[in-house]
Amino acid sequence: MINPDSGAMDAPTSYETRPPWDDGSIAEPPTLPRRTDVVVVGGGVMGAAAAYELALRGVSVVLLEMGRIGGEQSGRNWGWIRQAARDEDELPLMQASVRRWAELSTELSDDFEWTQKGNLAIARDPARIAFFEAWLKVAKAAGLESRIVDERETKRLLPELAGSWLGALHTPSDAHAEPWLATRAIGAGAAARGAIVAEGTVVDGILVDRGRVTGVTTERGVIHASTVVCAAGVWTAPLLYGVGVDLPIRIVRSTAARTKPVAPLSEMGVGYHPVVSFRQRPNGALYVAAGGWSDYDVTLDSFRHLRAFLPNYIKNRRLLKVHVGRPLLEDVGRRARRRDLAWRLRQGRVLSPALSAEKVRMSVAKFREIFPSVPIEVDRAWAGYTDATPDAVPVIDAVASPGGLVIAAGFSGHGFGMGAIVGKLLAEQIVDGRPSHDLHPFRLGRFADGTFRRPRLVA
Ligand SMILES: Cc1cc2nc3c(=O)[nH]c(=O)nc-3n(C[C@H](O)[C@H](O)[C@H](O)COP(=O)(O)OP(=O)(O)OC[C@H]3O[C@@H](n4cnc5c(N)ncnc54)[C@H](O)[C@@H]3O)c2cc1C
């Protein structure tokens, strides 16, 4: 399904091409129990937060991560914790997530650079302002204080911004954090509260007996559990096929770049433009990325659920660069050699997809155009795979069959910000059977019964 090195690097680069923390080290796993209440598969922000919240509630939980906690999307993303321009079903969860992140910033021992000073989406195109106006109705209904500000206010908030602008969407309660630090802090918090957290442990399959999950098989033996949370990011769909659950997912490649530190750009630290989004860390380093632009490598799985994905492909056709080549050939080769999921998981223990140098160039050029007085120099860039659903909102669901299986996946490139609340909701679902937010819009069944919306009102 996945080629760890898919996509071509399209130009020689003068910067390091992997995430700063990616030194190849994986912690020696602890001794694993043979039985626990809950197994969580996947140590991204979703799995780590679920394990943390379950441990807080006194549940015995084992978190299994085949690579490193935060080693995939959750440690490679830009770090936005954004309510602005969210889908109307996601917005209440995001509002609650921002509150939960704020609590976590004091509850957890490790600092993760939590910053809540707002977010500005700048616009010089009337269509974009019209989109903001339409979305403000969604914000108002949810009680979120977002507003459109004029050019003067935009430039007051972003003093180095050059050129003429129609205005911006300002969301004062939006936030950001350093994703690798945040996911690791939550994982460490889970361990400190009694969860068993094992890196370097591949889950090969989910065990089911008479319609209920009974545990998982791992490369280090079986663990029995009556509940399994599958939060395995891009590997969730193939793991679920093994137990007859069909999750429609497309794997998209996104690139991020980091610059050497520069003087503070604004108090907020984050800003969004369709061609360049940026976030500044407290140490002055900027993350720049090509807004909504990303890459898509065609594989044999691209032909699954094609009809469901078509409306979003069509809507985003300008933003998604489709690559047909090596990844497809390698996928055909793997199928011909009958490589099973266990083999593929071990090969892809930490996926390091090739970044798009084109996206780095694009975002840096746009940044320099709109902030000509800010001298940026990229010192690192990297890519990560995201798992997208046909309607670009996640699946968060305790499915009926098999019983005991809970899915949290398909966060469609904007899940980091939701991590804090998703962990809490999963724990509430498992412990009380009643999450504090309505998860109906996120049920898996919407794809089978055709009730999902396509495409949605999202930026
Ligand atoms: C470049 C980039 C920028 C982004 N920017 C933002 C942003 O600014 N804001 C935002 O909200 N979101 C952003 N996102 C999206 C966000 O990172 C993801 O939606 C989120 O991290 C998903 O978390 P997750 O826990 O579901 O998945 P992951 O982080 O992928 O975690 C899943 C984990 O499961 C493990 N795993 C998989 N299979 C197995 C197995 N069989 N056994 C054991 N372990 C397994 C994997 O190794 C992985 O660590 C961005 C993503 C990228 C790539």
XYZ file of C-alpha atoms and ligand atoms in Angstrom:
512
model
C 0.000 0.000 0.000
C 2.624 2.493 0.990
C 6.005 3.212 -0.383
C 8.130 4.679 2.399
C 10.246 6.637 -0.071
C 7.635 7.492 -2.605
C 7.719 10.621 -4.692
C 10.738 12.136 -6.301
C 12.754 14.893 -4.737
C 12.626 17.309 -7.601
C 15.744 19.383 -7.031
C 18.975 19.281 -5.062
C 18.505 20.951 -1.704
C 20.788 22.976 0.552
C 19.003 21.923 3.718
C 18.633 18.811 5.858
C 15.783 16.628 4.584
C 14.360 14.945 7.675
C 12.616 16.115 10.825
C 15.005 17.499 13.469
C 14.342 14.711 15.935
C 14.673 11.865 13.393
C 17.900 10.219 14.562
C 16.632 6.674 13.920
C 16.499 5.772 17.618
C 13.587 3.769 18.990
C 13.296 3.109 22.744
C 13.739 -0.473 23.953
C 10.173 -1.692 24.600
C 9.155 -2.641 28.151
C 7.916 -6.122 29.037
C 4.392 -6.412 27.707
C 1.540 -7.894 29.728
C -0.471 -10.746 28.250
C -3.738 -9.078 29.238
C -5.013 -5.529 29.678
C -8.337 -3.665 29.538
C -7.548 -1.595 26.450
C -4.911 -1.848 23.731
C -4.275 1.332 21.774
C -2.647 0.769 18.377
C -0.601 3.773 17.254
C 1.363 6.337 19.228
C 0.430 9.458 17.291
C -1.354 12.287 19.047
C -4.679 10.371 18.955
C -3.361 7.142 20.439
C -1.162 8.914 22.998
C -4.047 11.145 24.126
C -6.417 8.156 24.353
C -3.897 6.239 26.486
C -3.348 9.309 28.682
C -7.053 9.923 29.289
C -7.738 6.233 29.923
C -4.850 6.040 32.400
C -6.210 9.172 34.142
C -9.478 7.271 34.613
C -7.677 4.296 36.133
C -8.108 1.975 33.135
C -5.290 -0.491 32.434
C -4.030 0.414 28.976
C -1.180 -0.597 26.682
C -0.113 1.838 23.951
C 1.718 0.104 21.097
C 3.724 2.111 18.595
C 5.785 0.390 15.923
C 8.197 3.297 15.464
C 8.486 6.242 17.811
C 5.770 8.064 19.726
C 5.013 11.043 17.465
C 7.248 9.709 14.688
C 4.661 10.041 11.903
C 2.206 12.852 11.127
C 1.891 13.854 14.757
C 5.549 14.864 15.006
C 5.922 16.215 11.476
C 3.071 18.678 11.229
C 3.064 22.475 11.361
C 1.623 22.642 14.880
C -1.552 24.612 14.203
C -4.385 24.230 16.701
C -6.965 25.929 14.558
C -10.677 26.512 14.928
C -10.778 29.016 12.035
C -12.483 27.803 8.842
C -13.252 24.387 10.337
C -16.017 22.165 9.105
C -19.205 22.810 11.083
C -19.219 19.304 12.575
C -15.604 19.588 13.661
C -15.828 23.088 15.108
C -17.422 22.191 18.500
C -14.779 19.492 18.945
C -12.033 21.971 18.072
C -13.354 24.510 20.572
C -13.293 21.816 23.260
C -9.868 20.678 22.068
C -8.395 24.153 22.480
C -9.668 24.149 26.075
C -8.243 20.667 26.709
C -4.844 21.628 25.207
C -4.733 24.644 27.545
C -5.340 22.331 30.509
C -2.723 19.861 29.252
C -0.159 22.661 29.048
C -0.216 22.840 32.850
C -1.249 19.237 33.615
C 1.694 17.607 31.784
C 5.243 17.837 33.082
C 6.900 18.601 29.741
C 6.679 21.975 28.019
C 5.342 21.803 24.463
C 5.413 25.494 23.541
C 1.657 25.997 23.954
C 0.795 29.472 22.611
C -2.754 30.830 22.427
C -2.577 34.242 20.806
C -4.811 33.919 17.752
C -4.505 33.154 14.083
C -4.903 35.270 10.969
C -5.941 33.981 7.530
C -5.035 36.757 5.109
C -6.862 37.452 1.846
C -6.437 39.598 -1.224
C -9.037 37.737 -3.257
C -12.777 38.656 -2.981
C -13.748 34.972 -3.279
C -11.734 34.220 -0.173
C -13.409 37.013 1.776
C -16.760 35.639 0.574
C -15.748 32.223 1.907
C -14.842 33.780 5.276
C -18.210 35.566 5.369
C -20.054 32.298 4.711
C -17.994 30.508 7.342
C -18.590 33.232 9.964
C -22.193 32.009 10.149
C -20.839 28.610 11.240
C -18.570 30.318 13.790
C -21.407 32.460 15.150
C -23.694 29.439 15.574
C -20.927 27.751 17.568
C -20.272 30.868 19.684
C -16.733 31.319 18.362
C -15.341 34.860 18.244
C -13.916 35.090 14.747
C -14.201 38.243 12.665
C -13.098 39.688 9.358
C -10.619 42.526 9.866
C -9.739 45.221 7.316
C -6.340 45.843 5.759
C -5.281 48.298 8.450
C -5.995 45.862 11.262
C -4.392 43.029 9.276
C -1.184 45.041 9.030
C -1.356 46.024 12.681
C -1.487 42.324 13.548
C 1.218 41.404 11.005
C 3.408 44.540 10.832
C 5.887 43.189 8.242
C 3.160 42.262 5.742
C 3.724 44.113 2.434
C 1.422 44.805 -0.513
C -2.298 45.444 -0.563
C -4.801 43.109 1.072
C -8.550 42.968 1.341
C -8.356 41.867 4.955
C -8.183 38.706 7.009
C -10.119 36.260 9.142
C -8.983 36.769 12.735
C -9.644 34.107 15.370
C -8.227 35.351 18.690
C -8.580 32.055 20.595
C -6.679 29.922 18.051
C -3.428 28.399 19.242
C -0.336 26.474 18.265
C 2.240 24.156 19.832
C 5.331 22.200 18.874
C 3.878 18.885 17.633
C 6.770 16.522 18.388
C 7.119 17.927 21.922
C 3.339 17.863 22.447
C 2.831 14.263 21.328
C 5.849 13.090 23.329
C 4.622 15.027 26.384
C 1.244 13.285 26.202
C 2.894 9.869 25.716
C 5.149 10.519 28.718
C 2.114 11.711 30.697
C 0.320 8.447 29.878
C 3.308 6.401 31.092
C 3.579 8.531 34.258
C -0.070 7.760 35.040
C 0.315 4.016 34.645
C -0.126 3.243 30.946
C 2.362 0.799 29.436
C 3.874 2.633 26.492
C 5.873 0.513 24.059
C 7.739 1.919 21.080
C 9.230 -0.428 18.493
C 6.291 -2.846 18.621
C 4.388 -3.697 15.448
C 0.755 -4.766 15.801
C 0.232 -7.333 13.024
C -3.473 -7.824 13.458
C -6.582 -7.437 15.579
C -8.024 -10.613 17.087
C -11.772 -11.234 16.847
C -13.791 -14.067 18.303
C -17.552 -14.457 17.855
C -18.016 -10.863 16.727
C -15.962 -9.205 19.467
C -12.342 -8.140 19.606
C -10.239 -10.178 21.993
C -6.876 -8.468 21.597
C -4.028 -7.981 19.163
C -1.137 -9.955 17.743
C 2.182 -8.154 17.919
C 5.703 -8.972 16.820
C 6.319 -9.674 20.525
C 3.334 -11.895 21.219
C -0.401 -11.672 21.805
C -2.037 -9.171 24.157
C -5.622 -9.953 25.193
C -8.017 -7.033 25.650
C -11.755 -6.504 25.361
C -11.267 -3.084 23.728
C -8.881 -2.143 20.928
C -8.483 1.462 19.842
C -7.168 1.615 16.287
C -5.444 4.993 15.871
C -2.826 3.842 13.400
C -2.884 6.822 11.020
C -2.188 5.773 7.427
C -2.052 2.100 8.451
C -5.520 2.073 10.006
C -7.357 1.033 6.838
C -5.211 -2.067 6.082
C -5.355 -3.151 9.743
C -9.139 -2.860 9.643
C -9.493 -4.782 6.365
C -8.099 -7.721 8.341
C -11.235 -7.756 10.521
C -13.668 -7.014 7.707
C -14.039 -3.283 8.364
C -13.869 -1.066 5.295
C -12.438 2.415 5.945
C -12.096 4.588 2.823
C -8.753 6.395 3.058
C -6.420 8.175 0.659
C -2.823 8.812 1.619
C -1.596 12.311 0.868
C 1.977 13.592 1.174
C 2.548 16.997 2.807
C 5.780 18.943 3.104
C 6.987 21.328 5.811
C 10.110 23.498 6.008
C 11.839 25.157 8.942
C 13.913 28.339 8.756
C 16.755 29.643 10.858
C 15.457 31.913 13.658
C 14.289 35.406 12.707
C 12.898 38.323 14.749
C 9.269 37.885 15.971
C 6.844 38.330 13.074
C 3.738 38.920 15.162
C 2.392 38.238 18.595
C 0.155 35.452 17.218
C 2.954 33.379 15.726
C 0.753 31.912 12.989
C -0.709 33.078 9.726
C -2.333 31.487 6.706
C -2.284 32.312 3.033
C -3.369 29.777 0.390
C 0.213 29.500 -0.916
C 2.148 29.924 2.308
C 1.238 29.210 5.875
C 3.677 30.024 8.629
C 4.159 29.490 12.327
C 6.890 30.896 14.491
C 8.315 28.992 17.420
C 9.337 30.836 20.594
C 13.004 30.461 19.498
C 12.261 32.449 16.304
C 12.411 29.536 13.829
C 9.578 29.684 11.312
C 7.728 26.716 9.871
C 6.645 27.544 6.337
C 4.532 25.340 4.117
C 2.625 25.546 0.888
C -0.822 26.169 2.391
C -3.261 23.543 1.171
C -0.949 22.246 -1.596
C 0.122 18.653 -1.339
C 1.196 15.594 -3.323
C -0.591 12.370 -4.100
C 1.197 9.194 -5.159
C -1.026 6.838 -7.121
C -0.947 3.238 -5.864
C -3.240 0.263 -6.436
C -5.365 1.451 -3.496
C -6.148 4.646 -5.439
C -8.786 2.691 -7.324
C -10.698 1.711 -4.177
C -13.663 3.923 -3.286
C -12.934 6.092 -6.320
C -16.525 7.336 -6.583
C -16.582 8.469 -2.969
C -13.361 10.434 -3.368
C -14.115 12.001 -6.765
C -15.988 15.124 -5.548
C -13.095 16.099 -3.278
C -10.537 15.325 -5.996
C -12.447 17.612 -8.312
C -12.765 20.375 -5.725
C -9.065 20.217 -4.820
C -7.649 19.387 -8.249
C -5.544 22.574 -8.299
C -4.047 21.845 -4.882
C -3.211 18.167 -5.292
C -0.309 17.178 -7.544
C -0.816 13.596 -8.669
C 2.284 11.441 -9.251
C 2.078 8.256 -11.298
C 5.339 6.345 -11.237
C 7.605 4.483 -8.882
C 5.140 4.119 -5.976
C 2.610 2.438 -8.273
C 5.247 0.110 -9.766
C 6.526 -0.809 -6.311
C 2.998 -1.503 -5.129
C 2.400 -3.806 -8.110
C 5.703 -5.561 -7.304
C 4.708 -6.053 -3.661
C 1.350 -7.517 -4.625
C 3.023 -9.815 -7.181
C 5.398 -11.064 -4.476
C 2.426 -11.443 -2.098
C 3.993 -9.311 0.636
C 1.549 -9.406 3.538
C 0.627 -6.597 5.927
C 3.055 -7.789 8.626
C 5.935 -7.562 6.106
C 4.863 -4.107 4.951
C 4.487 -2.797 8.504
C 8.009 -3.890 9.428
C 9.396 -2.275 6.262
C 7.574 0.952 7.002
C 8.199 1.118 10.758
C 8.903 4.854 10.445
C 7.750 6.244 7.110
C 9.994 8.919 5.673
C 8.373 10.046 2.463
C 10.313 12.244 0.090
C 9.559 15.916 0.526
C 8.504 18.100 -2.373
C 11.291 20.589 -3.035
C 8.831 22.343 -5.344
C 6.497 23.025 -2.392
C 9.402 24.311 -0.300
C 10.434 26.664 -3.134
C 6.832 27.805 -3.640
C 6.207 28.600 -0.008
C 9.562 30.323 0.523
C 9.099 32.468 -2.621
C 5.597 33.503 -1.532
C 6.758 34.235 1.991
C 9.563 36.469 0.661
C 7.088 38.232 -1.617
C 4.640 39.083 1.150
C 7.255 39.668 3.879
C 10.143 41.193 1.888
C 11.756 42.642 5.022
C 12.048 39.235 6.758
C 15.245 37.410 5.721
C 14.432 33.693 5.842
C 16.727 30.790 5.132
C 15.472 27.189 5.208
C 17.633 24.879 7.293
C 15.432 21.759 7.266
C 12.468 20.344 5.424
C 10.587 17.066 5.596
C 7.366 15.383 4.572
C 4.717 13.271 6.224
C 1.806 11.142 5.072
C -1.711 12.083 6.090
C -4.824 9.901 5.925
C -7.779 11.583 4.236
C -11.414 10.493 4.092
C -13.809 11.272 1.209
C -15.391 14.166 3.166
C -12.178 15.311 4.876
C -13.524 14.794 8.399
C -12.363 11.920 10.600
C -13.852 8.649 11.712
C -14.212 8.564 15.514
C -16.403 5.595 16.206
C -16.971 2.594 18.448
C -18.266 0.341 15.683
C -20.979 -2.242 16.248
C -19.065 -5.009 14.552
C -16.723 -6.265 15.761
C -17.738 -5.158 19.248
C -14.981 -3.548 21.296
C -13.298 -1.955 18.264
C -12.882 1.827 18.454
C -11.559 3.749 15.447
C -9.881 7.173 15.427
C -8.456 7.862 11.982
C -8.829 9.832 8.768
C -7.984 13.208 10.277
C -7.399 14.453 6.750
C -4.375 16.651 7.341
C -5.764 18.709 10.231
C -5.948 16.343 13.183
C -3.114 17.524 15.411
C -5.278 20.293 16.835
C -8.073 17.805 17.563
C -5.823 15.344 19.394
C -6.477 16.653 22.895
C -10.247 16.310 22.698
C -10.261 13.087 20.671
C -8.285 11.328 23.408
C -10.805 12.500 25.990
C -13.813 11.509 23.882
C -12.393 8.042 23.236
C -11.847 7.526 26.965
C -15.376 8.735 27.749
C -16.768 6.397 25.080
C -14.850 3.417 26.460
C -15.382 4.088 30.175
C -18.897 5.620 30.256
C -20.266 4.549 26.860
C -21.283 8.196 26.446
C -18.847 10.777 25.037
C -19.438 14.417 25.983
C -19.817 15.426 22.308
C -22.059 13.983 19.650
C -19.887 11.693 17.536
C -22.657 10.818 15.082
C -21.164 12.977 12.270
C -17.932 10.995 12.593
C -19.371 7.499 12.374
C -17.838 5.090 9.873
C -21.268 4.072 8.579
C -21.732 7.391 6.758
C -19.637 6.093 3.860
C -21.534 2.827 3.484
C -24.971 4.473 3.691
C -23.915 7.395 1.478
C -24.941 10.094 3.982
C -21.550 11.810 4.069
C -21.406 15.356 2.718
C -19.277 15.968 -0.342
C -17.363 18.199 -0.532
C -17.785 20.238 2.660
C -17.427 23.942 3.440
C -13.773 23.961 4.450
C -10.882 26.234 3.515
C 3.312 18.202 6.968
C 2.036 18.098 7.788
C 1.473 19.255 8.320
C 0.320 19.179 9.113
N -0.106 20.299 9.762
C -1.101 20.222 10.680
C -1.432 21.337 11.496
O -0.801 22.388 11.452
N -2.493 21.211 12.354
C -3.197 20.062 12.460
O -4.168 20.037 13.224
N -2.857 18.958 11.747
C -1.829 19.005 10.872
N -1.442 17.899 10.161
C -2.206 16.650 10.327
C -1.876 15.975 11.649
O -0.489 15.831 11.794
C -2.574 14.609 11.696
O -3.949 14.745 11.375
C -2.479 13.972 13.072
O -1.152 14.037 13.569
C -2.949 12.531 12.998
O -2.607 11.889 14.194
P -2.792 10.330 14.325
O -2.446 9.989 15.735
O -4.130 9.950 13.796
O -1.767 9.690 13.276
P -0.181 9.455 13.332
O 0.545 10.602 13.901
O 0.202 9.030 11.952
O -0.027 8.256 14.329
C -0.328 6.925 14.001
C 0.768 6.068 14.599
O 0.399 4.707 14.490
C 1.579 3.955 14.322
N 1.194 2.666 13.749
C 0.581 2.456 12.563
N 0.363 1.147 12.367
C 0.831 0.513 13.455
C 0.896 -0.854 13.812
N 0.394 -1.791 13.014
N 1.481 -1.179 14.982
C 1.976 -0.200 15.809
N 1.936 1.117 15.504
C 1.373 1.464 14.343
C 2.409 4.816 13.384
O 3.784 4.474 13.445
C 2.095 6.221 13.881
O 3.056 6.705 14.786
C -0.311 17.926 9.329
C 0.253 16.768 8.773
C 1.426 16.848 8.026
C 2.033 15.588 7.476
